[in-house]
Structure formats: structure tokens, C-alpha cells
Amino acid sequence: MKSSARFHGRWTPFVLGLPQLMLIVLFFYWPTLKGWWWSWHLECPFGHCSTFVGFGNYARELKDGSFYASLLTTAVFSALSVSLSVLVALLLAGMVELHQRSGKLFRNLLIWPYAVAGSVLGVILKVAASPSIGLMGYLNTLWPGFWQPHLSGVQAMSMVVFAFAWTQIPFDFIVLVAALRSIPTDYMAAAAIDGAGPLRRFIDIQVPMIRPQLFFVAMINLIDSITNSFAIIDTMTQGGPGGATDILAYKIYRDGFIGLDLSGSSALSMLLMLLVLAVSAVQFVMFERQARREA
Amino acid sequence: MMLRAAPWIAWMLSACIAVLPAITRASAFDFWYAHGGIYAQTIDELCAGFNQAHPQDHVRCLPQGTYEQTLRKAVAAYRAGRQPAVVEIYDVGTADMMRSGAIYPVDALMQDTGHASDDTDYLDSIRRFYAMENGHLLSQPFSASTLVLYANRRKLAAAGVTRLPQTWEDFDQALQALKTHGENCPAVADYTPWKMLEQINAVQGAPIASAANGHDGLQARYVFAHGIHRRYMHDVARWHAQGLLLPAILTHANDQTLAFADGECAMVIDATGAYAIVAKAGIVDTEIGSLPVYADTTRYGNTIGGSSLWVFKGQDPSVYPAVARFLAYLREPKQQLLFATRTGYLPLTHAAEKALASMPTTTAPDAIRVGLASMELPGNTYNAGVRLGFVALFRLIWQEEVQRALGGKESMDVALDHVQARGNQLLERFEATYRAAKPMDNAP
């Protein structure tokens, strides 16, 4: 048996990668190209007419107040949900590490929610957060008119932030638990001998040692919150009330798929892609710097 | 490796080929519709009836989800060259469909295949809703509905309201009386523009957009923000603030039709098509009246909402005679009445209306009777619905701004000004998109 981990020949690796490549071409590159093309045209839905308008679609979106409102909503949503998911995951991971025997059980239990699709969770939480029949609706029997996510943008936003953070926590948790376990036990033991309690060790040793992983999960969450939060928004608020949760990804769907505004939503998609590319570039640069520092 | 896969590939190929004859049978075609529940059951029954009556033809009736989803799928299917022969498209899709260059106009199809098509047989308000400037009908009206007032007779009587409100002033008093009597939900609404803008303005004969609400062409712009709509929305905001007109989300049913049907709310302004749900629940002793108007104004005929059937180009030529037979079948008074009496959607032609009138009152739903009566009043330029572009987006904008107003983020006046301004940007773009389009080619 050969132990070489290389494929022979020029074509074998290519052929093995082909199915995945084809999927990416079909579901990413091709739609991206098409969207790029449409973003420079005024496009009729049924495709029989198409007028080149240059920057027209972009200029219109960049002049439109609802674009900036949506951008701000996206920023608020991303910042809040990323902070919440990373903080909660870090807290859970830290606590699981404290008690080795029960830790094993909780490690498994806390990963399970990862298997629940965003749209399913959205439907469940929407019922739970219903102002009339949900758990939160109970608050209205105590203080009438307190819980009104259909009118209050702040409440609706907190609802979707909670839901989206929920979908992210299990992944963050897995990564952070693994990171915490990779910290040499000597450090922790030394600190303990010096009299540092669990909280002090957590703040002064564990958190600084897993900073790269924290940064990694935050970045993944951030990109996910921009591109992958659609299901939660669609099932829970449809961007409402009054556009308070109308993040860019949802606005693109609304304009393009409900409104059949193919040109405008294509231009928005291109802008969103630029945004995601920028975030990814920041992540890349930071990791490079980190790697160089470690080397 | 390749050798082992060969039998599988051969098997799959032969399976595909085996299915082919069924797909390409000359007179078989697809009909995509946009309903669920009891509505879908009735449509399936109509399809089965057609297939039985016309053994040489075969229609496959396939549900495609909501109106929005069906239009979206139709667009995608047409772009991919796999469109169905017939598709049900909701009213607001009319402006796009008629300019799509993708359709075989129904009146041309009927003429080409030798069917008598007398468009004047359609009820006036239905024909005007769908007719082109030259009076032609490019699609066949299918499910038509109009707004009526549903009231819970027992709750109204208990609160001392003996007569169904005819005016918004009466409606307001009835709401107050119900509230004073301890009713938690005097009326319920889902706060959608079809009900609060399009239908209300039609029955008041008030313009929504210039150029005859868009019927006269692409140059139309919205003009509703300072008229009767503002007056109505101020009342709506007041009713909302006083807890007289509950948003559907605050009811247990979480849906305005169900919240009335289960007896939770005393009144609802809803489509005649909602009758099927109210009747099927059978919980409430329901009295139905026409949509109220303001006391000091003229009442015009109600307009409709709903859908029409469009025929796509690009099918095998031998299919179109079968499609025409299917459309003619659906237009028979008997089939219209089957659909109408089950669902509360309206009969479409005078012949069907007459047949309905001769039926015993127990089988003809009240909602239809009241709806038809309210549509027969005289009309003006503005009570034939809207024919505008990007209406689906416009409706979302209306909801967004009105939610902001109800949530106290901005005043109702500012909200309506925003709706109008943002709506006009959509209309400008719609005009620019289609101005450049080459003239339509309507050959199949």
C-alpha cells in the first residue's frame, strides 16, 4: 500500500473535482454573470426587451433612501447578531470546559440545534413571539400593549437577532470548544496554582489564547448574517414592520422575486457582493497578518 | 468503471424515452393555477370534468402556490422555454403579461379556433377591468372577487346595532357600540392596500393614478395621496389607535378571515372569495352587506380583484384547439356556478349571473349576491381597477409606510406622500423599461 497522498496524472484531480465545479458554475458563476449583465440593463421580466442603461440602475439605487435604510438595517442586524452569537457561544464553551464530566454531555446537546434549518426555526419562533398566542404574548396579559413586534421596529429587530444568533451559536460553540481544548493544560494549571479563579483564568488566559478562533467565528457569522439570514427574515417579519428588518438580502429578494424588478435587484445584488468581498478581504488580510506574526 | 456505469445510463435513457410519448401527446397540455384548499379542490374537479367530457384532450392542472409564486414561476418557465399552455395570473400581473410578448391573446385564440367569443357577455365591471384600450380581452377572467362587509349578526344585535353599516360613519358608530358593549375585537383587518386603497377608491370613484388608473397607457402616475384615501386612512389610524380595528396578528387566528370565521371578531371587510372559509367554519351567523362609503359621497360600482387565465405562446400548434376548448368549457355557466357557489368567487358572465339568480337562495352564497349587486351600480373612469406596473412592489411600499405611520414613526399624511412618491419612481421605471420594447408580436 502506497502512502503517497497525491493523485497521479493531470486529469484525475480535475475529474474528481468536476461535480463540485459544475455545481459552482451552475449555481454561482452563471447567476452572478447574469445578474451582472442585468444590472446594466432595464430588463423586462419575460426577457423580450432589454435596454442598456449604463450606471443607471446603480445610480438609482445609490440615490434611493431605502437602499441606505436597508444598509443601516443590515449593519445593525449583523453587529447585534454576531456579538450575541459569539458571546453566548464563548460563555457556553467556557462553562462546558469547567466541568469535564458533564461537559461531554453538554457538548453534544448544544450542537444539536445546528441541524435545525433557519426557516423551521423562524416559524417556531414566530409562533412563540406572536403577540396574541405566543409565549411573548403572555407579557401582553401582564402589561397590555407591551409586546408589539408588528408595530415596534426595535422589538422586531431583537426578535430576528435572537433567532439568527440561535442558528449561529452551535457552530461557534464547536469551534470555540475545540479552541479552548487546544490550550495547553500547563498554562491553566500554573494559573490555578498562582491562585487565579475560573473567571480570572478565562479572561486572562483562555480568551486571549483563542483570539484567532474568536475572530474567525465572528467573521463567518458576519458574512452569514449578510447573505444567509434570508430564511429567518422571510419567515418571521418579511422585512417589517415599516422596513425595520429589511436587510439587503431580503430587499433583493423582494424587489426581484416578488416585484419582478430584475434590473434593480441585480444592481443591489452586485453591491451586496462587493460588500461581502470587502468583508472577506478584511478577514483575509487579518489572517495573513496573524499568520506572519506567528511565523 | 465506465463499463459498469453503462447499464445504468442505458436504463435511465430508456426510462426517459418511455415517458416521452405521454408528455408529447398532441392534445395534452398543462394549466398552472394559484390556489390551495377548497379552491384547489374545486379547480381539480373542473379539470377532471373537462378530461371526462373531452376524451381526445387532456389538461394537467398543477397548483403552483400563491399568486406571486405562480407569476414568478411562469416568468422562469417562459425564459427556460418550458412554459405551460395556460397560467392563472393575478390582476396586478396584467400590465406585465399584456406587454410580455409571450402570450397568445385569448380573443385571437378563440377566433382562430372557431369559437364564438362574445366579450360583451362578461359582466361590465369584469370586462372593463381586463379590457385593453381597444376593448379586446387578452386573457380570460377566472377568479373574480370583490369586497363586502361580513358581520356577526348576534354580536351586532347584542351591542344594539340593528342595521348593517352602510356608510363609514355608521361603521364607526357600530365599532364604538361594540367596544362599549365589551367586545374585544369590534373589527379586524390585515391592512393591505387591495382592501384599503384599491377597492375603497374604486367604490368612491376616486382616482388612484392618472391616465384612467393606467388603463390609458404607461404615462400614468399615482395621484391618490390627497384624496379620499387620506380621509379613509385617517379614520383607519384612529380605529387602530382606539383598538376598534385590530390587526390580524393580534387575534388568535392570526388571519382576518379566520378571526371573523371563528367568532373572535364582530366585523371584517373581506373578499367575496372568503365566503368559502366563513361558510365552511359554520360558526358565525353571518350577515353580509356591501362595502361602506362616506355619507356625503356618491357610491359607484365596486371593482374586482382576482385573476385571469393567460395562454402562452410556444406550444405545439396542435395543442391550441384543445386549450380553446378548455377555456370555452370554463366559461360555460355550469362550470362558473360550480366554482362560484363552492368558493364565493363571482360568476363572470351575464348568462351565469342569470342562472345563479334562478337558483334557490340557500345554494347561492349571500356574499355573491351582495357582491354582484354592488358591482352593478354606475361606474366612472376610476372604478375599473388599476393597470399599472410594479404593483406588487407598490403594495409592499404601501404596507411599509402605513406600518410606520401606525407605529408612530411618521404621520399618516407623510406616509401617504412617501407611498405616492416611491410609487411614482416605480412607474417611471416601468415606463422606461417598456418604452424601448419593440412592438408586440402576438402570433402563437
XYZ file of C-alpha atoms in Angstrom:
739
model
C 0.000 0.000 0.000
C 1.348 3.362 -1.024
C 1.227 6.155 1.459
C 1.629 8.957 -1.032
C -1.242 11.409 -0.711
C -1.020 12.607 -4.296
C -3.229 11.751 -7.227
C -1.482 10.586 -10.346
C -1.921 12.159 -13.718
C -3.070 15.600 -14.617
C -6.751 14.817 -15.134
C -7.697 12.645 -12.171
C -7.842 15.509 -9.657
C -9.744 17.607 -12.155
C -12.293 14.888 -12.852
C -12.750 14.249 -9.137
C -13.410 17.928 -8.569
C -15.645 18.273 -11.586
C -19.064 17.676 -9.963
C -18.440 20.357 -7.394
C -17.037 22.718 -10.026
C -20.077 22.204 -12.186
C -22.379 22.975 -9.284
C -20.496 26.164 -8.511
C -20.575 27.260 -12.143
C -24.269 26.468 -12.397
C -25.398 27.978 -9.110
C -22.866 30.720 -8.567
C -20.815 31.905 -11.535
C -23.595 31.690 -14.093
C -26.200 33.558 -11.962
C -23.550 36.093 -10.982
C -22.716 36.771 -14.620
C -26.381 37.017 -15.481
C -27.014 39.395 -12.574
C -24.006 41.484 -13.600
C -25.373 41.722 -17.132
C -28.901 42.633 -15.973
C -27.564 45.271 -13.617
C -26.537 47.375 -16.642
C -29.889 46.981 -18.403
C -33.552 47.701 -17.891
C -34.806 44.160 -18.240
C -38.371 43.051 -18.999
C -39.413 40.078 -16.854
C -40.203 37.831 -19.789
C -36.932 38.682 -21.446
C -38.144 40.064 -24.773
C -36.840 43.553 -24.165
C -33.708 44.862 -22.563
C -32.282 48.381 -22.720
C -28.698 49.228 -21.840
C -28.681 51.991 -19.236
C -25.041 52.028 -18.103
C -24.780 53.030 -14.464
C -28.485 53.925 -14.445
C -29.596 51.110 -12.146
C -26.696 51.668 -9.754
C -27.208 55.432 -9.722
C -30.878 54.954 -8.935
C -30.221 52.529 -6.081
C -27.451 54.741 -4.680
C -29.809 57.737 -4.719
C -32.660 55.799 -3.134
C -33.190 56.411 0.566
C -34.497 52.895 1.064
C -31.105 51.495 -0.027
C -29.297 53.340 2.764
C -32.033 52.468 5.242
C -31.595 48.833 4.276
C -27.803 49.111 4.526
C -28.091 50.554 8.025
C -30.567 47.834 8.992
C -28.126 45.229 7.694
C -25.292 46.775 9.731
C -27.349 46.865 12.924
C -28.652 43.348 12.389
C -25.172 41.958 11.650
C -23.428 43.735 14.522
C -26.024 42.674 17.078
C -26.449 39.094 15.951
C -22.709 38.466 15.575
C -21.955 39.889 19.034
C -24.773 37.925 20.601
C -23.888 34.614 18.993
C -20.136 34.865 19.680
C -20.636 36.000 23.275
C -23.152 33.302 24.120
C -21.100 30.611 22.379
C -17.968 31.742 24.219
C -19.777 31.709 27.524
C -21.181 28.237 26.907
C -17.833 26.898 25.721
C -16.080 28.338 28.773
C -18.581 26.775 31.141
C -18.510 23.405 29.420
C -14.726 23.391 29.834
C -15.081 23.930 33.567
C -16.645 20.593 34.279
C -15.113 17.764 32.265
C -17.602 15.018 33.067
C -20.876 16.850 32.318
C -19.028 18.793 29.619
C -19.159 15.798 27.321
C -22.949 15.642 27.571
C -23.460 19.362 27.045
C -21.047 19.443 24.143
C -23.350 17.040 22.334
C -26.594 18.662 23.405
C -25.514 22.149 22.413
C -24.546 21.079 18.908
C -27.975 19.671 18.066
C -29.684 22.976 17.229
C -27.222 23.259 14.323
C -29.318 20.676 12.479
C -32.428 22.876 12.519
C -32.956 24.850 9.299
C -33.313 28.603 9.625
C -36.790 28.640 8.121
C -38.029 25.970 10.540
C -36.649 27.904 13.486
C -38.197 31.076 12.068
C -41.646 29.522 12.007
C -41.272 28.140 15.543
C -40.058 31.435 16.957
C -42.677 33.383 15.072
C -45.371 31.451 16.879
C -43.515 31.815 20.169
C -43.196 35.562 19.614
C -46.778 36.085 18.462
C -48.298 38.987 20.404
C -51.588 37.110 20.786
C -50.904 33.404 21.255
C -47.146 33.100 21.797
C -45.024 32.906 24.930
C -44.235 36.573 24.480
C -47.930 37.264 24.069
C -48.241 36.357 27.748
C -46.433 39.599 28.553
C -49.332 41.444 26.985
C -51.698 39.955 29.538
C -49.469 41.412 32.278
C -48.786 44.756 30.606
C -51.277 45.318 27.788
C -49.600 46.635 24.655
C -46.054 45.848 25.818
C -45.064 43.314 23.147
C -45.875 44.631 19.664
C -43.358 43.303 17.146
C -45.814 44.150 14.347
C -45.529 47.863 15.209
C -42.236 48.296 17.038
C -39.160 48.083 14.866
C -36.912 47.615 17.908
C -38.871 44.598 19.103
C -38.981 43.074 15.623
C -35.236 43.580 15.255
C -34.491 41.987 18.627
C -36.663 39.056 17.595
C -34.756 38.337 14.367
C -31.380 38.998 16.021
C -32.235 36.427 18.688
C -33.358 33.934 16.050
C -30.330 34.390 13.827
C -27.888 34.211 16.741
C -29.604 30.961 17.717
C -28.739 29.453 14.332
C -25.093 30.516 14.631
C -24.348 29.584 18.230
C -23.860 25.821 17.730
C -21.188 26.310 15.049
C -19.405 28.984 17.083
C -19.649 26.717 20.098
C -17.987 23.769 18.345
C -15.124 25.924 17.120
C -14.603 27.634 20.468
C -14.744 24.404 22.468
C -12.099 22.922 20.194
C -10.039 26.086 20.586
C -10.289 26.019 24.375
C -9.294 22.364 24.472
C -6.170 23.103 22.459
C -4.839 25.431 25.162
C -2.011 23.598 26.939
C -3.199 22.419 30.351
C 0.111 23.595 31.856
C -0.924 27.218 31.469
C -4.205 26.648 33.206
C -2.618 24.582 35.937
C 0.089 27.209 36.511
C -2.506 29.935 36.754
C -4.574 27.867 39.149
C -1.528 27.298 41.373
C -0.940 31.060 41.354
C -4.420 31.392 42.788
C -6.344 32.544 39.710
C -10.025 31.547 39.875
C -12.005 30.258 36.878
C -13.163 33.724 35.851
C -9.649 35.223 36.010
C -8.203 32.287 34.027
C -10.994 32.685 31.483
C -10.350 36.402 30.983
C -6.553 36.428 31.211
C -5.566 33.133 29.603
C -8.324 31.371 27.709
C -9.858 34.309 25.842
C -6.530 35.835 24.700
C -5.273 32.404 23.620
C -8.281 31.743 21.385
C -8.393 35.202 19.838
C -7.762 33.926 16.279
C -10.673 31.486 16.555
C -12.909 34.195 18.015
C -12.040 36.392 15.087
C -12.690 33.523 12.710
C -16.181 32.725 14.020
C -17.072 36.403 14.150
C -16.108 36.786 10.502
C -18.009 33.687 9.426
C -21.042 34.901 11.394
C -20.745 38.331 9.845
C -20.727 37.029 6.282
C -23.526 34.605 7.141
C -25.608 37.388 8.656
C -25.319 39.362 5.427
C -26.010 36.562 2.992
C -27.657 33.728 4.852
C -30.216 35.329 7.143
C -32.902 35.346 4.492
C -34.885 32.406 5.868
C -35.229 33.959 9.319
C -36.371 37.335 7.972
C -38.747 35.782 5.457
C -40.483 33.536 7.952
C -40.587 35.990 10.859
C -41.040 39.586 9.679
C -40.830 39.859 5.856
C -38.691 42.927 6.425
C -41.333 44.697 8.539
C -42.664 46.488 10.386
C -42.156 49.562 8.265
C -38.891 48.210 6.834
C -37.311 47.850 10.301
C -35.841 44.424 9.459
C -35.485 44.906 5.714
C -31.872 43.770 5.372
C -30.219 43.941 1.958
C -30.523 40.235 1.214
C -34.252 40.425 1.843
C -34.703 43.612 -0.150
C -33.039 41.914 -3.123
C -35.471 39.014 -2.862
C -38.458 41.315 -2.510
C -37.555 43.548 -5.432
C -36.525 40.716 -7.719
C -38.752 37.799 -6.871
C -41.956 39.417 -5.661
C -41.678 42.670 -7.602
C -40.105 41.258 -10.786
C -37.706 44.220 -10.791
C -34.853 42.183 -12.245
C -32.624 45.180 -13.047
C -32.841 46.933 -9.692
C -32.407 43.776 -7.662
C -29.467 42.692 -9.844
C -27.736 46.014 -9.208
C -28.400 45.552 -5.483
C -27.004 42.011 -5.643
C -23.800 43.315 -7.193
C -23.497 45.930 -4.446
C -24.102 43.256 -1.814
C -21.457 41.072 -3.426
C -18.976 43.952 -3.243
C -19.801 44.315 0.441
C -19.225 40.614 1.113
C -15.995 40.696 -0.907
C -14.816 43.644 1.198
C -15.563 41.816 4.436
C -13.827 38.702 3.124
C -10.811 40.790 2.096
C -10.546 42.242 5.609
C -10.734 38.737 7.027
C -8.055 37.529 4.619
C -5.680 40.387 5.408
C -6.139 39.933 9.150
C -5.447 36.201 8.947
C -2.365 36.789 6.830
C -1.061 39.260 9.380
C -1.804 36.820 12.174
C -0.009 34.024 10.330
C 3.020 36.214 9.702
C 3.142 37.256 13.336
C 3.055 33.640 14.443
C 5.761 32.720 11.931
C -15.550 1.967 -14.245
C -17.243 3.350 -17.352
C -18.386 -0.135 -18.308
C -20.147 -0.684 -15.032
C -21.993 2.615 -15.341
C -23.156 1.879 -18.874
C -26.204 -0.267 -17.978
C -27.385 2.388 -15.568
C -27.117 5.105 -18.146
C -28.906 2.937 -20.674
C -31.654 2.237 -18.172
C -32.134 5.896 -17.372
C -32.205 6.827 -21.045
C -34.800 4.218 -21.827
C -36.881 5.347 -18.860
C -36.795 8.888 -20.211
C -37.796 7.729 -23.660
C -40.612 5.635 -22.239
C -42.095 8.710 -20.592
C -41.790 10.879 -23.709
C -44.917 9.790 -25.604
C -47.101 10.682 -22.643
C -45.607 14.162 -22.476
C -45.828 14.907 -26.153
C -49.307 13.553 -26.763
C -50.679 16.187 -29.106
C -53.664 17.448 -27.202
C -52.271 17.202 -23.684
C -51.326 20.488 -22.012
C -50.587 21.998 -18.626
C -52.639 24.505 -16.678
C -50.913 26.212 -13.736
C -53.219 27.607 -11.111
C -52.601 29.592 -7.941
C -54.934 28.307 -5.256
C -54.969 25.882 -2.358
C -57.528 24.251 -0.091
C -61.156 24.143 -1.138
C -60.390 26.416 -4.106
C -57.820 23.954 -5.471
C -60.178 21.017 -4.914
C -62.835 22.737 -6.971
C -60.371 23.544 -9.772
C -59.224 19.919 -9.836
C -62.840 18.894 -10.118
C -63.340 21.254 -13.057
C -60.262 19.762 -14.731
C -61.476 16.216 -14.187
C -64.834 17.197 -15.659
C -63.116 18.569 -18.756
C -60.984 15.487 -19.247
C -64.048 13.309 -18.991
C -66.104 15.380 -21.393
C -63.287 15.687 -23.937
C -61.561 12.311 -24.158
C -59.343 13.478 -27.041
C -57.918 16.300 -24.871
C -56.059 16.123 -21.630
C -55.398 19.013 -19.261
C -52.973 18.571 -16.382
C -53.902 21.032 -13.652
C -50.967 21.851 -11.414
C -51.055 24.073 -8.314
C -48.113 26.487 -8.134
C -48.579 28.186 -4.765
C -49.558 31.799 -4.237
C -50.305 34.342 -6.950
C -46.803 35.843 -6.585
C -45.136 32.449 -6.800
C -47.151 31.463 -9.853
C -46.192 34.625 -11.745
C -42.557 34.171 -10.738
C -42.572 30.541 -11.895
C -44.290 31.499 -15.135
C -41.529 34.026 -15.836
C -38.815 31.470 -15.099
C -40.558 28.759 -17.105
C -41.036 31.025 -20.091
C -37.409 32.114 -20.027
C -36.411 28.446 -19.935
C -38.789 27.596 -22.776
C -40.847 25.255 -20.610
C -43.950 27.355 -20.056
C -47.383 25.754 -19.507
C -50.102 26.350 -22.093
C -52.393 28.129 -19.651
C -51.475 30.006 -16.478
C -53.555 31.800 -13.876
C -52.071 35.255 -13.201
C -53.372 37.699 -10.618
C -54.824 41.056 -11.534
C -51.683 43.093 -10.809
C -49.684 40.960 -13.231
C -51.884 42.154 -16.117
C -49.670 45.143 -17.008
C -46.639 42.862 -17.383
C -48.426 39.970 -19.081
C -50.068 42.105 -21.772
C -46.667 43.562 -22.734
C -44.717 40.347 -22.276
C -44.702 39.318 -25.925
C -45.074 35.821 -24.502
C -48.803 35.386 -24.825
C -51.326 34.242 -27.383
C -54.253 36.660 -26.800
C -57.302 34.705 -25.736
C -59.663 36.539 -28.061
C -57.377 35.772 -31.011
C -57.079 32.153 -29.936
C -60.844 31.752 -29.714
C -61.312 33.341 -33.106
C -58.552 31.259 -34.713
C -60.048 28.050 -33.394
C -63.586 28.904 -34.418
C -65.127 29.535 -31.004
C -67.744 32.198 -30.624
C -66.306 34.707 -28.195
C -68.759 37.377 -27.254
C -66.884 39.557 -24.778
C -69.946 41.668 -24.114
C -71.375 38.679 -22.263
C -68.907 39.359 -19.416
C -70.258 41.472 -16.587
C -69.440 45.060 -17.354
C -67.141 45.655 -14.386
C -65.189 42.467 -15.103
C -64.781 43.214 -18.796
C -63.641 46.789 -18.087
C -61.119 45.545 -15.539
C -59.301 43.369 -18.084
C -60.085 45.014 -21.447
C -57.366 46.697 -23.494
C -57.781 50.222 -24.863
C -59.386 48.759 -27.997
C -61.798 46.700 -25.910
C -60.054 43.372 -26.559
C -59.590 40.788 -23.839
C -56.107 39.279 -23.963
C -56.881 36.898 -21.115
C -59.940 35.077 -19.827
C -61.228 36.269 -16.438
C -61.225 33.368 -13.989
C -61.488 34.043 -10.275
C -63.094 37.400 -9.588
C -63.908 38.680 -6.157
C -64.969 41.973 -4.660
C -65.065 43.432 -1.167
C -68.110 43.095 1.046
C -68.781 43.619 4.723
C -69.143 40.483 6.843
C -70.857 40.982 10.179
C -71.610 38.695 13.102
C -75.355 39.157 13.436
C -75.536 38.090 17.064
C -72.704 40.314 18.253
C -74.093 43.342 16.450
C -77.560 42.758 17.863
C -76.151 42.343 21.372
C -74.449 45.721 21.045
C -77.674 47.304 19.878
C -76.647 47.694 16.230
C -79.768 46.699 14.344
C -78.781 47.685 10.813
C -75.651 46.755 8.881
C -73.453 49.844 8.471
C -73.921 51.365 5.001
C -71.537 54.277 5.499
C -68.184 54.658 7.217
C -69.915 56.954 9.708
C -72.299 54.089 10.598
C -69.364 51.692 10.648
C -67.567 53.980 13.090
C -70.620 54.094 15.371
C -71.020 50.326 15.200
C -67.370 49.899 16.211
C -67.856 52.229 19.189
C -71.057 50.445 20.216
C -69.373 47.048 20.041
C -66.415 48.320 22.081
C -68.686 49.864 24.709
C -70.531 46.591 24.894
C -67.269 44.927 25.885
C -66.322 43.448 22.541
C -62.565 42.882 22.392
C -62.382 42.826 18.642
C -65.064 45.007 17.032
C -63.433 44.555 13.615
C -60.284 43.001 12.200
C -58.124 43.907 9.202
C -54.898 42.768 7.597
C -54.088 46.327 6.481
C -53.452 45.552 2.828
C -53.758 48.094 0.008
C -56.031 45.969 -2.168
C -58.677 46.388 0.509
C -57.799 49.811 1.900
C -56.767 51.681 -1.238
C -57.716 49.989 -4.494
C -61.217 48.840 -3.564
C -62.150 51.864 -1.439
C -61.108 54.337 -4.133
C -62.990 52.355 -6.781
C -66.274 52.389 -4.922
C -65.844 56.126 -4.337
C -64.905 56.633 -7.998
C -61.701 58.357 -6.864
C -58.528 58.234 -8.966
C -55.521 56.197 -7.838
C -53.407 57.119 -10.846
C -53.660 59.453 -13.812
C -54.405 58.166 -17.320
C -57.520 56.372 -16.074
C -55.622 54.455 -13.376
C -53.145 53.342 -16.025
C -55.721 51.885 -18.424
C -54.700 54.565 -20.939
C -51.019 53.712 -21.006
C -47.576 53.810 -19.475
C -47.613 57.555 -18.727
C -49.828 57.061 -15.646
C -48.642 58.405 -12.281
C -50.091 57.959 -8.773
C -52.383 60.757 -7.540
C -54.197 59.264 -4.527
C -52.319 60.790 -1.590
C -54.543 63.811 -1.035
C -57.968 62.497 -1.913
C -60.496 60.211 -0.304
C -57.700 57.774 0.551
C -56.180 60.220 3.020
C -59.538 60.708 4.680
C -60.072 56.964 4.939
C -56.580 56.252 6.253
C -57.026 58.884 8.972
C -60.129 57.007 10.088
C -58.234 53.721 9.869
C -55.407 55.128 12.017
C -57.916 56.337 14.602
C -59.704 52.970 14.685
C -56.329 51.293 15.046
C -55.271 53.557 17.915
C -58.562 53.064 19.751
C -58.442 49.292 19.427
C -61.529 49.243 17.213
C -59.902 47.749 14.112
C -57.477 45.082 15.274
C -54.528 43.991 13.148
C -54.998 40.309 12.315
C -51.757 39.421 14.123
C -53.358 40.398 17.435
C -56.102 37.805 17.012
C -55.799 34.160 17.974
C -56.413 33.103 14.399
C -53.657 35.420 13.093
C -55.653 35.925 9.890
C -58.512 38.325 9.288
C -60.843 35.877 7.564
C -60.324 33.189 10.201
C -60.606 35.701 13.039
C -64.082 36.535 11.798
C -64.983 32.958 10.899
C -64.140 31.653 14.386
C -66.304 34.291 16.038
C -63.446 36.241 17.576
C -64.140 39.481 15.738
C -67.523 41.041 15.072
C -66.923 42.516 11.616
C -64.500 42.242 8.727
C -64.195 43.841 5.308
C -63.268 40.899 3.130
C -63.461 39.472 -0.377
C -66.500 37.517 -1.510
C -64.000 34.706 -2.104
C -63.513 34.479 1.664
C -67.069 33.209 1.896
C -65.966 29.611 1.401
C -63.910 29.776 4.605
C -66.576 31.528 6.666
C -69.278 29.147 5.464
C -67.161 26.049 5.926
C -66.315 27.020 9.504
C -70.047 27.458 10.049
C -69.540 29.014 13.484
C -70.887 32.505 12.946
C -74.376 33.645 11.981
C -73.127 35.902 9.201
C -74.843 38.864 7.636
C -73.277 40.320 4.511
C -73.579 43.889 3.291
C -71.938 45.998 0.659
C -68.703 47.879 1.266
C -69.496 51.122 3.137
C -68.894 54.546 1.563
C -68.717 58.038 3.085
C -72.144 59.509 3.777
C -71.687 62.681 1.770
C -70.391 60.964 -1.375
C -71.679 59.097 -4.426
C -71.414 55.332 -4.454
C -70.015 53.848 -7.647
C -69.882 50.231 -8.674
C -67.356 48.007 -6.894
C -64.398 46.746 -8.859
C -62.942 43.252 -8.702
C -59.695 41.625 -7.778
C -58.547 38.129 -8.575
C -57.059 36.505 -11.595
C -57.382 35.754 -15.280
C -56.104 32.941 -17.487
C -53.336 33.648 -19.984
C -52.289 31.399 -22.855
C -48.586 31.175 -23.580
C -47.026 31.049 -26.997
C -44.602 28.346 -27.936
C -46.736 25.229 -27.554
C -47.189 22.645 -30.272
C -49.792 24.134 -32.690
C -51.978 21.081 -32.306
C -52.437 21.897 -28.602
C -54.183 25.240 -29.068
C -57.558 23.887 -30.238
C -57.635 21.805 -27.044
C -56.678 24.871 -24.987
C -59.510 26.805 -26.611
C -61.950 24.003 -25.803
C -60.752 24.111 -22.183
C -61.253 27.876 -21.918
C -64.678 27.611 -23.520
C -65.538 24.842 -21.047
C -64.519 27.017 -18.080
C -66.720 29.803 -19.456
C -69.830 27.632 -19.501
C -72.303 28.947 -16.908
C -72.452 25.495 -15.331
C -68.724 25.423 -14.537
C -68.700 29.063 -13.422
C -71.501 28.341 -10.999
C -69.796 25.237 -9.663
C -66.729 27.349 -8.877
C -68.749 30.316 -7.590
C -71.109 28.503 -5.245
C -68.267 26.490 -3.724
C -65.867 29.360 -3.216
C -67.688 32.669 -3.129
C -65.872 33.866 -6.245
C -68.206 35.678 -8.595
C -69.869 34.393 -11.745
C -68.272 36.151 -14.711
C -70.901 36.336 -17.429
C -74.486 37.552 -17.649
C -75.600 34.045 -18.531
C -74.046 32.646 -15.372
C -75.421 35.511 -13.312
C -78.912 34.813 -14.600
C -78.571 31.124 -13.848
C -77.425 31.990 -10.331
C -80.383 34.300 -9.772
C -82.759 31.456 -10.553
C -81.113 29.166 -8.015
C -82.688 28.797 -4.567
C -81.200 31.352 -2.160
C -79.827 28.628 0.073
C -77.338 27.472 -2.548
C -76.319 30.914 -3.827
C -73.970 32.431 -1.265
C -75.069 35.782 0.150
C -71.601 37.176 -0.463
C -72.023 36.667 -4.204
C -75.490 38.184 -4.273
C -74.317 41.279 -2.401
C -71.066 41.489 -4.350
C -72.816 41.320 -7.723
C -75.368 43.919 -6.688
C -72.661 46.337 -5.589
C -70.812 45.880 -8.878
C -73.871 46.758 -10.942
C -74.019 50.385 -9.816
C -72.932 53.002 -12.383
C -69.191 53.424 -12.858
C -66.770 56.141 -13.849
C -63.224 56.217 -15.243
C -61.689 55.177 -11.954
C -63.727 52.216 -10.783
C -62.243 49.609 -13.128
C -59.178 48.726 -11.068
C -55.596 49.748 -11.820
C -53.441 48.788 -14.801
C -50.033 49.794 -13.500
C -46.508 48.428 -13.428
C -44.692 47.029 -10.383
C -47.962 46.926 -8.409
C -46.666 44.058 -6.270
C -43.758 46.258 -5.145
C -46.045 49.248 -4.767
C -48.288 47.257 -2.419
C -45.281 46.351 -0.272
C -44.240 50.013 -0.129
C -47.762 50.989 0.917
C -47.694 48.414 3.705
C -44.248 49.517 4.841
C -45.146 53.208 5.066
C -48.553 52.577 6.645
C -46.922 50.327 9.266
C -44.556 53.189 10.037
C -47.479 55.560 10.429
C -49.426 53.153 12.654
C -46.282 52.554 14.718
C -45.924 56.299 15.279
C -42.732 56.683 13.229
C -44.294 59.254 10.899
C -47.663 60.906 10.381
C -50.210 59.288 8.074
C -50.012 62.272 5.703
C -46.243 61.959 5.376
C -46.562 58.197 4.940
C -49.043 58.549 2.081
C -46.884 61.214 0.403
C -43.968 58.788 0.604
C -46.027 55.958 -0.857
C -47.040 58.157 -3.755
C -43.511 59.440 -4.427
C -41.921 55.995 -4.201
C -44.729 54.513 -6.283
C -44.131 57.111 -8.982
C -40.458 56.163 -9.146
C -41.605 52.612 -9.888
C -43.976 53.822 -12.592
C -41.240 55.922 -14.209
C -39.012 52.889 -14.346
C -41.787 50.672 -15.648
C -42.393 53.190 -18.408
C -38.673 53.361 -19.252
C -38.431 49.568 -19.302
C -41.268 49.065 -21.767
C -40.971 52.260 -23.853
C -37.938 50.801 -25.559
C -39.553 47.420 -26.140
C -40.287 46.568 -29.718
C -43.969 46.320 -30.640
C -45.546 43.099 -29.527
C -45.756 40.168 -31.821
C -48.848 38.245 -30.882
C -48.607 35.277 -33.202
C -48.533 31.941 -31.369
